Coordinates of C-alpha atoms in Angstrom, one line a residue:
M7 CA 25.4 98.0 -15.5
K8 CA 22.8 95.6 -15.5
P9 CA 24.7 93.0 -13.5
Q10 CA 25.5 95.5 -10.9
V11 CA 21.6 96.3 -10.2
E12 CA 20.7 92.8 -10.6
Y13 CA 23.2 92.2 -7.8
W14 CA 22.0 95.0 -5.8
L15 CA 18.6 93.7 -6.2
G16 CA 19.2 90.3 -5.2
R17 CA 20.9 91.3 -2.2
L18 CA 17.9 93.7 -1.0
R19 CA 15.4 91.4 -2.2
W20 CA 14.6 90.8 1.7
I21 CA 13.8 94.5 2.3
P22 CA 10.1 94.1 1.5
L23 CA 10.0 91.2 3.5
L24 CA 11.3 92.5 6.6
V25 CA 8.8 95.6 6.3
L26 CA 6.0 93.1 6.2
V27 CA 7.1 91.1 9.0
A28 CA 7.6 94.4 11.4
A29 CA 3.7 96.0 10.2
A30 CA 2.5 92.1 11.4
V31 CA 4.2 92.5 14.6
Q32 CA 2.7 96.1 15.0
V33 CA -0.7 95.2 14.4
I34 CA -0.4 92.1 16.5
V35 CA 1.0 94.6 19.5
W36 CA -1.9 96.7 19.0
A37 CA -4.5 93.8 19.0
A38 CA -3.2 92.6 22.5
E39 CA -3.5 96.0 24.1
R40 CA -7.0 95.6 25.7
E41 CA -6.1 96.5 29.2
P42 CA -8.4 99.3 30.0
P43 CA -7.0 102.7 30.6
F44 CA -9.8 103.4 33.1
H45 CA -11.5 101.6 35.9
V46 CA -14.2 102.5 38.4
I47 CA -13.3 101.5 42.1
K48 CA -16.2 102.9 43.5
G49 CA -19.0 104.6 42.1
E50 CA -22.5 106.2 43.3
V51 CA -25.1 108.7 42.7
I52 CA -25.2 111.1 45.1
P53 CA -28.9 111.6 46.8
P54 CA -31.3 113.2 45.7
A55 CA -32.0 112.0 42.5
N56 CA -35.5 113.6 41.3
P57 CA -37.6 113.5 38.2
G58 CA -36.3 116.7 36.4
G59 CA -33.5 117.2 38.9
T60 CA -29.9 116.8 39.1
L61 CA -28.2 113.3 38.5
R62 CA -24.6 113.8 40.3
V63 CA -22.4 110.8 39.9
E64 CA -19.2 110.6 41.8
G65 CA -16.6 107.7 42.0
D66 CA -13.2 106.8 42.8
V67 CA -11.3 105.6 39.6
Y68 CA -7.9 105.1 38.4
R69 CA -6.7 106.5 35.1
D70 CA -3.6 105.4 33.0
I71 CA -3.1 108.8 31.5
S72 CA 0.4 107.5 30.1
R73 CA -1.6 106.0 27.3
E74 CA -2.5 108.2 24.7
C75 CA -6.4 107.4 24.5
Y76 CA -9.6 109.0 23.7
V77 CA -12.7 108.2 25.2
T78 CA -16.5 107.9 23.9
I79 CA -19.0 107.6 26.6
I80 CA -22.5 106.5 25.8
H81 CA -24.6 106.4 29.2
W82 CA -28.4 106.5 30.3
I83 CA -30.5 105.7 33.2
E84 CA -32.6 102.8 32.9
D85 CA -35.7 103.3 35.1
S86 CA -37.8 101.2 37.1
A87 CA -39.8 99.7 34.2
G88 CA -36.9 99.0 32.3
F89 CA -37.0 102.1 30.0
R90 CA -33.8 103.7 28.7
H91 CA -33.4 107.5 29.3
F92 CA -30.1 108.2 27.2
L93 CA -27.8 111.1 28.3
P94 CA -25.7 113.1 26.2
T95 CA -22.9 111.1 24.4
I96 CA -19.5 112.5 25.7
G97 CA -16.3 112.8 24.0
L98 CA -12.9 113.1 25.6
T99 CA -9.2 113.5 24.1
H100 CA -6.3 112.5 25.9
E101 CA -5.7 116.1 26.9
S102 CA -9.2 116.3 28.2
I103 CA -8.5 113.3 30.0
K104 CA -5.4 114.6 31.4
R105 CA -6.6 117.7 32.3
T106 CA -9.7 116.0 33.8
H107 CA -7.0 114.0 36.2
A108 CA -5.3 116.9 37.4
V109 CA -8.4 118.7 38.6
T110 CA -9.4 115.4 40.2
P111 CA -6.9 112.8 40.7
G112 CA -8.4 109.4 41.3
K113 CA -12.2 110.8 41.0
T114 CA -14.8 111.1 38.8
K115 CA -17.8 113.6 38.9
Y116 CA -20.5 113.9 36.4
V117 CA -23.7 116.0 36.4
A118 CA -26.5 115.4 34.3
R119 CA -30.5 116.4 34.5
I120 CA -32.9 113.4 34.9
Q121 CA -35.6 113.8 32.6
P122 CA -38.7 114.3 33.9
E123 CA -40.2 111.6 32.4
V124 CA -38.3 109.2 34.5
P125 CA -40.2 107.2 37.3
I126 CA -39.9 107.1 41.1
G127 CA -38.4 103.7 42.0
P128 CA -35.2 101.7 41.5
A129 CA -33.2 102.9 38.7
V130 CA -29.6 102.3 37.5
Y131 CA -27.0 104.7 35.7
H132 CA -25.5 102.9 33.2
A133 CA -22.2 103.9 31.3
E134 CA -20.3 102.4 28.1
N135 CA -16.9 103.8 28.0
K136 CA -15.1 103.2 24.8
Y137 CA -11.3 103.7 24.5
V138 CA -9.3 104.1 21.3
C139 CA -5.4 103.9 22.2
N140 CA -4.3 102.6 18.8
P141 CA -5.1 102.1 15.1
W142 CA -6.4 98.5 16.1
H143 CA -9.3 99.9 18.6
L144 CA -10.0 102.8 16.0
I145 CA -10.6 100.2 13.3
V146 CA -11.7 96.8 14.8
S147 CA -12.5 96.7 18.3
P148 CA -12.3 99.5 21.2
I149 CA -11.6 98.8 24.9
V150 CA -15.1 98.9 26.3
V151 CA -15.5 99.9 30.2
V152 CA -18.9 99.0 31.6
T153 CA -20.3 100.6 34.7
D154 CA -23.7 100.0 36.4
I155 CA -24.6 102.0 39.5
P156 CA -27.7 101.4 41.1
F157 CA -29.6 104.3 42.7
E158 CA -33.2 105.7 43.8
V159 CA -35.2 108.1 41.9
T160 CA -36.9 109.7 44.8
P161 CA -39.9 112.1 44.6

């Protein structure tokens, strides 16, 4: 019986190596996936943008909804004095992104309150979208898309 076990162990000893090679290839494929699933083609803040009023951001965008990604959006208004006024962080699942695309295909529309402390003058809406499309993005490095849209805060 022992010679048979040794025979089969000898014949199958390559299986753990094959599993390790397959795992390494998969990790390399995940790490190489760096193309953003979202691009802003054109973005603008719709006037008026008043302190204590509403910030309305619209734009033409490309969304790759075939990829199962989720996104965390950290965004803020940088005022004319260089101060940052942070807006609520947003998280969207793949299903939410698909739903958004179904309602406004090729468009993005977002509304937030402009804090009353934001002074009148030039400002920038800044957004950092962090996409996670596979385990590498979650553990090591998400795909980051940065958008800056200059606008004017008016009285």
